[in-house]
mmCIF file of C-alpha atoms in Angstrom:
data_model
loop_
_atom_site.group_PDB
_atom_site.id
_atom_site.type_symbol
_atom_site.label_atom_id
_atom_site.label_comp_id
_atom_site.label_asym_id
_atom_site.label_seq_id
_atom_site.Cartn_x
_atom_site.Cartn_y
_atom_site.Cartn_z
ATOM 1 C CA MET A 1 -14.144 30.480 21.072
ATOM 2 C CA TRP A 2 -11.703 27.584 20.692
ATOM 3 C CA SER A 3 -14.044 25.737 18.330
ATOM 4 C CA PHE A 4 -14.282 28.792 16.075
ATOM 5 C CA LEU A 5 -10.505 29.264 16.137
ATOM 6 C CA ARG A 6 -9.886 25.618 15.326
ATOM 7 C CA ASP A 7 -12.259 25.683 12.354
ATOM 8 C CA SER A 8 -10.775 28.890 10.992
ATOM 9 C CA VAL A 9 -7.245 27.507 11.201
ATOM 10 C CA SER A 10 -7.935 24.080 9.725
ATOM 11 C CA LYS A 11 -9.851 25.226 6.636
ATOM 12 C CA SER A 12 -9.793 28.284 4.407
ATOM 13 C CA ASN A 13 -11.608 29.172 1.207
ATOM 14 C CA GLY A 14 -9.626 30.124 -1.881
ATOM 15 C CA CYS A 15 -8.983 29.080 -5.450
ATOM 16 C CA VAL A 16 -6.513 27.045 -7.462
ATOM 17 C CA THR A 17 -5.037 28.489 -10.664
ATOM 18 C CA GLU A 18 -3.906 25.778 -13.053
ATOM 19 C CA ILE A 19 -1.940 25.865 -16.297
ATOM 20 C CA CYS A 20 -2.557 23.180 -18.883
ATOM 21 C CA CYS A 21 0.852 21.526 -19.350
ATOM 22 C CA ASP A 22 2.273 18.895 -21.659
ATOM 23 C CA GLU A 23 5.417 16.841 -21.273
ATOM 24 C CA ALA A 24 7.972 14.872 -23.215
ATOM 25 C CA LYS A 25 10.474 12.260 -22.074
ATOM 26 C CA TYR A 26 13.367 10.818 -24.050
ATOM 27 C CA ILE A 27 16.305 8.458 -23.492
ATOM 28 C CA TRP A 28 19.226 8.809 -25.876
ATOM 29 C CA THR A 29 21.874 6.061 -25.963
ATOM 30 C CA ILE A 30 25.143 6.919 -27.681
ATOM 31 C CA THR A 31 27.541 4.011 -28.223
ATOM 32 C CA ASP A 32 31.300 4.402 -28.719
ATOM 33 C CA PHE A 33 31.244 7.903 -27.311
ATOM 34 C CA ASP A 34 35.026 8.191 -27.620
ATOM 35 C CA PHE A 35 34.748 8.194 -31.419
ATOM 36 C CA HIS A 36 32.405 11.190 -31.281
ATOM 37 C CA GLU A 37 34.755 12.789 -28.778
ATOM 38 C CA ALA A 38 37.720 12.319 -31.100
ATOM 39 C CA LYS A 39 35.846 13.754 -34.081
ATOM 40 C CA GLY A 40 34.581 16.659 -31.987
ATOM 41 C CA LYS A 41 31.520 17.344 -34.114
ATOM 42 C CA PRO A 42 28.070 17.932 -32.537
ATOM 43 C CA ILE A 43 25.472 15.219 -33.039
ATOM 44 C CA SER A 44 21.691 15.433 -32.932
ATOM 45 C CA SER A 45 19.117 12.979 -31.636
ATOM 46 C CA PRO A 46 16.077 11.980 -33.678
ATOM 47 C CA PRO A 47 12.996 14.129 -32.901
ATOM 48 C CA PHE A 48 10.810 12.929 -30.054
ATOM 49 C CA PRO A 49 7.116 13.855 -29.574
ATOM 50 C CA SER A 50 5.193 15.284 -26.679
ATOM 51 C CA VAL A 51 2.726 13.139 -24.757
ATOM 52 C CA LYS A 52 -0.478 15.069 -25.508
ATOM 53 C CA ASN A 53 0.321 17.051 -28.664
ATOM 54 C CA ASN A 54 2.368 15.080 -31.186
ATOM 55 C CA GLN A 55 2.608 18.162 -33.377
ATOM 56 C CA ILE A 56 5.172 19.569 -30.961
ATOM 57 C CA ASN A 57 8.483 17.720 -31.229
ATOM 58 C CA TRP A 58 11.854 18.215 -29.611
ATOM 59 C CA TYR A 59 15.375 17.023 -30.294
ATOM 60 C CA LEU A 60 18.666 17.046 -28.421
ATOM 61 C CA GLY A 61 22.046 18.293 -29.523
ATOM 62 C CA LEU A 62 25.207 16.870 -27.972
ATOM 63 C CA TYR A 63 28.606 18.592 -28.096
ATOM 64 C CA PRO A 64 31.186 15.879 -27.228
ATOM 65 C CA ASN A 65 33.784 18.529 -26.327
ATOM 66 C CA GLY A 66 31.465 21.314 -25.297
ATOM 67 C CA GLU A 67 30.059 23.972 -27.558
ATOM 68 C CA THR A 68 33.329 25.918 -27.338
ATOM 69 C CA ASP A 69 35.443 22.808 -28.089
ATOM 70 C CA ALA A 70 37.175 23.150 -24.736
ATOM 71 C CA LYS A 71 37.432 19.334 -24.502
ATOM 72 C CA ASP A 72 36.926 19.338 -20.715
ATOM 73 C CA SER A 73 33.160 18.944 -20.746
ATOM 74 C CA VAL A 74 30.190 17.572 -22.666
ATOM 75 C CA GLY A 75 27.512 20.061 -23.710
ATOM 76 C CA LEU A 76 23.830 19.166 -24.059
ATOM 77 C CA TYR A 77 21.089 21.333 -25.554
ATOM 78 C CA ILE A 78 17.415 20.927 -26.397
ATOM 79 C CA TYR A 79 15.661 22.412 -29.422
ATOM 80 C CA LEU A 80 12.139 22.739 -30.684
ATOM 81 C CA ASN A 81 11.707 20.792 -33.901
ATOM 82 C CA LYS A 82 9.595 22.194 -36.702
ATOM 83 C CA PHE A 83 5.908 21.564 -36.200
ATOM 84 C CA SER A 84 2.689 22.211 -38.099
ATOM 85 C CA ASN A 85 -0.658 23.794 -37.213
ATOM 86 C CA PHE A 86 0.946 25.964 -34.580
ATOM 87 C CA GLU A 87 0.952 29.732 -34.793
ATOM 88 C CA LYS A 88 4.443 31.089 -35.274
ATOM 89 C CA SER A 89 3.722 33.949 -32.927
ATOM 90 C CA LYS A 90 3.134 31.615 -29.981
ATOM 91 C CA LYS A 91 5.736 31.083 -27.328
ATOM 92 C CA ILE A 92 6.368 27.886 -25.425
ATOM 93 C CA PHE A 93 7.685 27.971 -21.857
ATOM 94 C CA ALA A 94 9.497 24.846 -20.706
ATOM 95 C CA LYS A 95 11.282 23.364 -17.701
ATOM 96 C CA ILE A 96 13.970 20.866 -18.691
ATOM 97 C CA THR A 97 15.770 18.199 -16.685
ATOM 98 C CA PHE A 98 18.874 16.397 -17.976
ATOM 99 C CA PHE A 99 20.524 13.405 -16.332
ATOM 100 C CA ILE A 100 22.665 10.375 -17.106
ATOM 101 C CA LEU A 101 21.530 6.762 -16.741
ATOM 102 C CA ASN A 102 24.316 4.524 -15.438
ATOM 103 C CA SER A 103 24.866 0.820 -16.165
ATOM 104 C CA GLU A 104 22.237 -0.058 -13.528
ATOM 105 C CA ASN A 105 19.714 2.292 -15.150
ATOM 106 C CA LYS A 106 19.883 4.658 -12.184
ATOM 107 C CA GLU A 107 19.889 8.445 -12.489
ATOM 108 C CA GLU A 108 23.124 10.360 -12.017
ATOM 109 C CA GLY A 109 24.258 13.949 -12.431
ATOM 110 C CA LYS A 110 20.784 15.447 -12.605
ATOM 111 C CA ARG A 111 20.795 19.042 -13.903
ATOM 112 C CA TYR A 112 17.858 21.431 -14.113
ATOM 113 C CA LEU A 113 17.165 24.379 -16.383
ATOM 114 C CA GLU A 114 14.915 27.128 -15.112
ATOM 115 C CA VAL A 115 11.822 27.934 -17.156
ATOM 116 C CA LYS A 116 12.996 28.894 -20.635
ATOM 117 C CA GLU A 117 11.128 30.547 -23.500
ATOM 118 C CA PHE A 118 11.107 28.819 -26.890
ATOM 119 C CA SER A 119 9.951 30.413 -30.153
ATOM 120 C CA HIS A 120 8.911 28.682 -33.348
ATOM 121 C CA PRO A 121 12.116 27.268 -34.900
ATOM 122 C CA ASP A 122 11.461 29.187 -38.117
ATOM 123 C CA LEU A 123 11.807 32.378 -36.116
ATOM 124 C CA ASP A 124 14.470 31.313 -33.630
ATOM 125 C CA PRO A 125 16.278 27.992 -34.168
ATOM 126 C CA THR A 126 18.490 28.336 -31.106
ATOM 127 C CA GLY A 127 18.010 25.982 -28.182
ATOM 128 C CA TRP A 128 18.724 25.989 -24.495
ATOM 129 C CA GLY A 129 21.140 23.825 -22.589
ATOM 130 C CA LEU A 130 24.344 23.417 -20.649
ATOM 131 C CA ASN A 131 27.813 23.693 -22.119
ATOM 132 C CA ASP A 132 29.170 21.883 -19.049
ATOM 133 C CA PHE A 133 26.474 19.236 -18.633
ATOM 134 C CA ILE A 134 29.173 16.629 -17.924
ATOM 135 C CA LYS A 135 32.640 17.376 -16.610
ATOM 136 C CA LYS A 136 35.061 14.990 -18.344
ATOM 137 C CA ASP A 137 37.007 14.126 -15.225
ATOM 138 C CA ALA A 138 38.509 10.772 -14.195
ATOM 139 C CA LYS A 139 35.241 9.702 -12.598
ATOM 140 C CA PHE A 140 33.330 10.213 -15.843
ATOM 141 C CA LYS A 141 35.997 8.399 -17.863
ATOM 142 C CA SER A 142 35.889 5.456 -15.444
ATOM 143 C CA LYS A 143 32.111 5.154 -15.688
ATOM 144 C CA LEU A 144 32.283 5.409 -19.466
ATOM 145 C CA GLN A 145 34.724 2.510 -19.520
ATOM 146 C CA LEU A 146 32.445 0.452 -17.265
ATOM 147 C CA ASN A 147 29.608 1.104 -19.708
ATOM 148 C CA ASN A 148 31.722 -0.133 -22.646
ATOM 149 C CA GLY A 149 31.983 3.390 -23.972
ATOM 150 C CA THR A 150 28.211 3.932 -24.045
ATOM 151 C CA LEU A 151 26.715 7.200 -22.819
ATOM 152 C CA THR A 152 22.987 7.165 -21.989
ATOM 153 C CA ILE A 153 21.274 10.510 -21.508
ATOM 154 C CA SER A 154 17.712 11.149 -20.413
ATOM 155 C CA CYS A 155 15.708 14.321 -20.874
ATOM 156 C CA GLU A 156 12.392 15.339 -19.317
ATOM 157 C CA VAL A 157 10.458 18.379 -20.533
ATOM 158 C CA LYS A 158 7.393 19.990 -18.984
ATOM 159 C CA PHE A 159 5.973 22.840 -21.028
ATOM 160 C CA SER A 160 2.991 25.078 -21.750
ATOM 161 C CA ASP A 161 2.004 27.744 -24.249
ATOM 162 C CA MET A 162 0.339 29.633 -21.337
ATOM 163 C CA ASN A 163 -2.925 29.978 -23.316
ATOM 164 C CA ASN A 164 -4.993 27.638 -21.171
ATOM 165 C CA ILE A 165 -5.108 28.934 -17.599
ATOM 166 C CA SER A 166 -8.034 28.248 -15.295
ATOM 167 C CA SER A 167 -8.984 29.095 -11.731
ATOM 168 C CA SER A 168 -11.421 27.094 -9.650
ATOM 169 C CA PRO A 169 -12.742 27.464 -6.100
ATOM 170 C CA HIS A 170 -11.039 25.269 -3.570
ATOM 171 C CA GLN A 171 -11.255 24.732 0.154
ATOM 172 C CA PHE A 172 -7.771 24.250 1.529
ATOM 173 C CA ASP A 173 -7.127 21.849 4.362
ATOM 174 C CA PHE A 174 -3.978 22.922 6.115
ATOM 175 C CA ASP A 175 -1.444 20.182 6.484
ATOM 176 C CA ILE A 176 -1.757 19.429 10.187
ATOM 177 C CA LYS A 177 -0.329 15.980 10.728
ATOM 178 C CA MET A 178 -2.846 13.600 12.269
ATOM 179 C CA PRO A 179 -1.388 11.150 14.813
ATOM 180 C CA GLU A 180 -2.033 7.448 14.393
ATOM 181 C CA CYS A 181 -5.003 6.059 16.299
ATOM 182 C CA ASN A 182 -3.616 4.023 19.199
ATOM 183 C CA LEU A 183 -6.940 2.905 20.652
ATOM 184 C CA SER A 184 -6.183 -0.826 20.625
ATOM 185 C CA GLU A 185 -2.721 -0.257 22.138
ATOM 186 C CA ASN A 186 -4.209 2.009 24.814
ATOM 187 C CA LEU A 187 -6.858 -0.547 25.759
ATOM 188 C CA ALA A 188 -4.310 -3.361 25.727
ATOM 189 C CA SER A 189 -2.161 -1.415 28.193
ATOM 190 C CA LEU A 190 -5.130 -1.201 30.582
ATOM 191 C CA ILE A 191 -5.315 -4.953 30.970
ATOM 192 C CA LYS A 192 -1.549 -5.488 30.737
ATOM 193 C CA ASN A 193 -0.887 -3.028 33.546
ATOM 194 C CA GLN A 194 -4.118 -3.926 35.412
ATOM 195 C CA THR A 195 -5.079 -0.266 35.501
ATOM 196 C CA LEU A 196 -8.412 0.494 37.258
ATOM 197 C CA THR A 197 -9.616 -3.115 36.924
ATOM 198 C CA ASP A 198 -12.916 -3.948 38.645
ATOM 199 C CA VAL A 199 -13.574 -7.609 37.855
ATOM 200 C CA VAL A 200 -11.572 -10.834 37.752
ATOM 201 C CA LEU A 201 -11.924 -13.680 35.256
ATOM 202 C CA SER A 202 -10.688 -16.987 36.648
ATOM 203 C CA ALA A 203 -9.815 -20.105 34.613
ATOM 204 C CA ASN A 204 -8.174 -23.213 36.072
ATOM 205 C CA GLY A 205 -6.853 -21.238 39.031
ATOM 206 C CA LYS A 206 -5.345 -18.442 36.948
ATOM 207 C CA GLU A 207 -6.849 -14.990 37.392
ATOM 208 C CA TYR A 208 -7.175 -12.195 34.825
ATOM 209 C CA PRO A 209 -8.122 -8.738 36.154
ATOM 210 C CA ALA A 210 -10.331 -6.903 33.648
ATOM 211 C CA HIS A 211 -12.859 -4.083 33.265
ATOM 212 C CA LYS A 212 -16.614 -4.587 33.389
ATOM 213 C CA ALA A 213 -17.336 -1.691 31.040
ATOM 214 C CA ILE A 214 -15.039 -2.994 28.285
ATOM 215 C CA LEU A 215 -16.259 -6.582 28.613
ATOM 216 C CA ALA A 216 -19.876 -5.388 28.543
ATOM 217 C CA ALA A 217 -19.275 -3.164 25.522
ATOM 218 C CA ARG A 218 -17.791 -6.052 23.532
ATOM 219 C CA SER A 219 -19.981 -8.952 24.655
ATOM 220 C CA PRO A 220 -23.790 -9.012 25.086
ATOM 221 C CA VAL A 221 -23.346 -11.911 27.499
ATOM 222 C CA PHE A 222 -20.983 -9.988 29.762
ATOM 223 C CA CYS A 223 -23.241 -6.950 29.437
ATOM 224 C CA ALA A 224 -26.253 -8.901 30.718
ATOM 225 C CA MET A 225 -24.135 -10.463 33.444
ATOM 226 C CA PHE A 226 -22.925 -7.124 34.835
ATOM 227 C CA THR A 227 -26.122 -5.109 34.432
ATOM 228 C CA HIS A 228 -28.346 -7.520 36.331
ATOM 229 C CA SER A 229 -28.342 -8.834 39.850
ATOM 230 C CA THR A 230 -26.040 -11.809 39.289
ATOM 231 C CA LYS A 231 -23.427 -13.525 41.391
ATOM 232 C CA GLU A 232 -20.708 -12.311 39.034
ATOM 233 C CA SER A 233 -21.910 -8.730 39.297
ATOM 234 C CA GLU A 234 -22.025 -8.800 43.070
ATOM 235 C CA LEU A 235 -18.724 -10.614 43.605
ATOM 236 C CA ASN A 236 -16.907 -8.896 40.733
ATOM 237 C CA ARG A 237 -15.659 -12.301 39.692
ATOM 238 C CA VAL A 238 -16.365 -14.617 36.763
ATOM 239 C CA ASP A 239 -15.358 -18.261 37.207
ATOM 240 C CA ILE A 240 -14.891 -19.939 33.824
ATOM 241 C CA GLU A 241 -14.751 -23.697 34.231
ATOM 242 C CA ASP A 242 -15.221 -24.915 30.649
ATOM 243 C CA ILE A 243 -12.516 -22.869 28.888
ATOM 244 C CA ASN A 244 -8.781 -23.261 29.516
ATOM 245 C CA GLU A 245 -6.573 -20.387 30.539
ATOM 246 C CA ALA A 246 -4.788 -20.034 27.178
ATOM 247 C CA VAL A 247 -8.112 -19.540 25.396
ATOM 248 C CA VAL A 248 -9.342 -17.082 28.050
ATOM 249 C CA GLU A 249 -6.144 -15.058 27.670
ATOM 250 C CA ALA A 250 -6.479 -14.990 23.847
ATOM 251 C CA MET A 251 -10.165 -14.095 24.134
ATOM 252 C CA LEU A 252 -9.352 -11.157 26.417
ATOM 253 C CA LYS A 253 -6.729 -9.932 23.977
ATOM 254 C CA TYR A 254 -9.339 -10.000 21.218
ATOM 255 C CA ILE A 255 -11.896 -8.178 23.387
ATOM 256 C CA TYR A 256 -9.440 -5.371 24.163
ATOM 257 C CA THR A 257 -7.661 -5.049 20.786
ATOM 258 C CA GLY A 258 -9.778 -6.748 18.120
ATOM 259 C CA LYS A 259 -6.733 -8.881 17.282
ATOM 260 C CA CYS A 260 -5.985 -12.554 17.749
ATOM 261 C CA ASP A 261 -2.527 -13.937 16.999
ATOM 262 C CA ASP A 262 -3.138 -17.467 18.314
ATOM 263 C CA LEU A 263 -5.758 -18.776 15.878
ATOM 264 C CA ASP A 264 -3.465 -21.465 14.472
ATOM 265 C CA GLU A 265 -3.313 -23.248 17.829
ATOM 266 C CA LEU A 266 -6.523 -22.094 19.532
ATOM 267 C CA ALA A 267 -9.157 -21.789 16.800
ATOM 268 C CA GLU A 268 -11.333 -24.627 18.137
ATOM 269 C CA GLY A 269 -11.246 -23.415 21.743
ATOM 270 C CA LEU A 270 -11.770 -19.794 20.734
ATOM 271 C CA LEU A 271 -14.761 -20.747 18.583
ATOM 272 C CA ALA A 272 -16.401 -22.274 21.679
ATOM 273 C CA ALA A 273 -15.531 -19.200 23.779
ATOM 274 C CA ALA A 274 -16.792 -16.833 21.085
ATOM 275 C CA ASP A 275 -20.075 -18.732 20.930
ATOM 276 C CA LYS A 276 -20.452 -18.703 24.709
ATOM 277 C CA TYR A 277 -19.873 -14.944 25.056
ATOM 278 C CA ASP A 278 -21.444 -13.935 21.735
ATOM 279 C CA LEU A 279 -18.306 -12.549 20.123
ATOM 280 C CA GLY A 280 -19.575 -12.724 16.561
ATOM 281 C CA ARG A 281 -16.516 -11.463 14.696
ATOM 282 C CA LEU A 282 -14.147 -13.724 16.621
ATOM 283 C CA LYS A 283 -16.426 -16.650 15.861
ATOM 284 C CA ILE A 284 -16.163 -15.924 12.132
ATOM 285 C CA MET A 285 -12.378 -15.506 12.356
ATOM 286 C CA CYS A 286 -12.121 -18.950 13.974
ATOM 287 C CA ALA A 287 -14.434 -20.516 11.405
ATOM 288 C CA LYS A 288 -12.392 -19.143 8.500
ATOM 289 C CA LYS A 289 -9.193 -20.485 10.037
ATOM 290 C CA LEU A 290 -10.745 -23.922 10.587
ATOM 291 C CA ILE A 291 -12.124 -24.056 7.032
ATOM 292 C CA LYS A 292 -8.714 -23.191 5.637
ATOM 293 C CA GLY A 293 -7.104 -25.965 7.685
ATOM 294 C CA LEU A 294 -9.587 -28.767 6.951
ATOM 295 C CA SER A 295 -8.008 -32.215 6.489
ATOM 296 C CA ALA A 296 -9.147 -35.814 6.523
ATOM 297 C CA GLU A 297 -7.880 -36.136 10.097
ATOM 298 C CA ASN A 298 -9.678 -33.106 11.595
ATOM 299 C CA ALA A 299 -12.778 -32.674 9.400
ATOM 300 C CA THR A 300 -14.996 -34.839 11.636
ATOM 301 C CA ASN A 301 -14.024 -32.940 14.788
ATOM 302 C CA VAL A 302 -14.597 -29.621 13.025
ATOM 303 C CA LEU A 303 -18.039 -30.848 11.938
ATOM 304 C CA ILE A 304 -18.928 -31.811 15.519
ATOM 305 C CA LEU A 305 -17.653 -28.440 16.796
ATOM 306 C CA ALA A 306 -19.644 -26.503 14.193
ATOM 307 C CA ASP A 307 -22.812 -28.436 14.991
ATOM 308 C CA MET A 308 -22.358 -27.963 18.746
ATOM 309 C CA HIS A 309 -21.870 -24.201 18.427
ATOM 310 C CA HIS A 310 -24.473 -23.606 15.741
ATOM 311 C CA HIS A 311 -22.123 -22.330 13.039
ATOM 312 C CA GLU A 312 -23.964 -23.253 9.853
ATOM 313 C CA ASP A 313 -21.328 -21.960 7.426
ATOM 314 C CA LEU A 314 -18.560 -23.939 9.099
ATOM 315 C CA LYS A 315 -20.787 -26.996 9.312
ATOM 316 C CA ARG A 316 -21.622 -26.811 5.605
ATOM 317 C CA GLU A 317 -17.972 -26.523 4.610
ATOM 318 C CA ALA A 318 -17.014 -29.440 6.860
ATOM 319 C CA VAL A 319 -19.776 -31.622 5.357
ATOM 320 C CA ASN A 320 -18.714 -30.676 1.822
ATOM 321 C CA PHE A 321 -15.099 -31.526 2.615
ATOM 322 C CA ILE A 322 -16.037 -34.913 4.099
ATOM 323 C CA VAL A 323 -18.224 -35.753 1.110
ATOM 324 C CA ALA A 324 -15.443 -34.834 -1.307
ATOM 325 C CA ASN A 325 -12.834 -36.826 0.657
ATOM 326 C CA PHE A 326 -15.003 -39.551 2.155
ATOM 327 C CA ALA A 327 -12.627 -42.432 1.412
ATOM 328 C CA GLN A 328 -9.896 -40.772 3.494
ATOM 329 C CA VAL A 329 -12.227 -39.547 6.274
ATOM 330 C CA PHE A 330 -14.098 -42.867 6.636
ATOM 331 C CA VAL A 331 -11.033 -44.698 7.992
ATOM 332 C CA THR A 332 -10.153 -42.084 10.633
ATOM 333 C CA ILE A 333 -10.804 -42.690 14.331
ATOM 334 C CA PRO A 334 -12.865 -39.454 14.798
ATOM 335 C CA TRP A 335 -15.298 -40.592 12.095
ATOM 336 C CA GLN A 336 -15.623 -44.078 13.598
ATOM 337 C CA ASN A 337 -16.255 -42.544 17.018
ATOM 338 C CA MET A 338 -18.882 -40.184 15.624
ATOM 339 C CA LEU A 339 -20.778 -43.095 14.091
ATOM 340 C CA LEU A 340 -21.330 -44.352 17.632
ATOM 341 C CA SER A 341 -21.646 -41.111 19.584
ATOM 342 C CA ASN A 342 -23.585 -38.955 17.095
ATOM 343 C CA PRO A 343 -25.223 -41.138 14.419
ATOM 344 C CA GLN A 344 -27.646 -38.332 13.522
ATOM 345 C CA LEU A 345 -24.766 -36.070 12.447
ATOM 346 C CA ALA A 346 -23.166 -38.921 10.512
ATOM 347 C CA ASN A 347 -26.510 -39.458 8.790
ATOM 348 C CA GLU A 348 -26.535 -35.795 7.677
ATOM 349 C CA VAL A 349 -23.220 -36.416 5.927
ATOM 350 C CA CYS A 350 -24.597 -39.537 4.247
ATOM 351 C CA LEU A 351 -27.658 -37.629 3.033
ATOM 352 C CA ALA A 352 -25.355 -34.932 1.618
ATOM 353 C CA MET A 353 -23.415 -37.647 -0.213
ATOM 354 C CA ALA A 354 -26.631 -39.036 -1.660
ATOM 355 C CA ARG A 355 -27.523 -35.618 -3.062
ATOM 356 C CA THR A 356 -24.221 -35.257 -4.939
#
């Protein structure tokens, strides 16, 4: 019952009726407006075309003292210009928006005209507009002075001849706002508040209560540990002796949230932890961070780390970096130590150099 009701509310079949519309946009800058105001004669803008059909043009008419010469307002009108290849019997229906652009090119005084009907100018040359588009009050005079007497007007027209109307089937999805997914925050709160924990991870004497199910879901190693007859499974305790507490804490945050904010400081330790517990994505995140931070001083240690934890991509990038910067790496203490402690790895670098 509820499933049926939910489906019927969330979706409904219907259709969309669309009108093919065109538009035109125009910015008209009039300098020394006070001269036009003093003369009092209407002025016309040059014609401006439509976006889709350049046969349909428009122009603006400005009345500096209003169409009735009342001197307390500025009138603005829009007209259809003469056009060719368009049947004189056709009507055009248009929505017009007028506004002023100030000195910062921001819109002011936006005025709208409801849908108006325009005929071919040979039949009806009259336009549509506003006799009181701008009230010539002190505020307007002040802005005009700030603009050095320049008045900038913008006009936007959306229109149609109403001859191209189509309807098409459509399945409406009602606008039911979907909440954000808070899964990672919810899981993080479980470990932060120690809610329903059933296992403890211990590192250097510090204990971290956790959840077997979440650890097992994220790590094949933990999964095997808790689904077999192991000491950890029986005691509900995992003693981690080879990873420090800061790395364990960062690893747990990654397991519960998929995020890791401590890669800059802990990338090497987290790479080892990710390898130990088979956290593949975390291992790649650490490798990318280490590759990005390669330097002559740390390249040898990164190479040793990559070799120890079987990360071939990281190892290859470390070798390539050492080969390209061998003169700087050769004199570092880590490289000198590796010559003694791991001559086989040093030999791999030398072979790579020989191939270049």
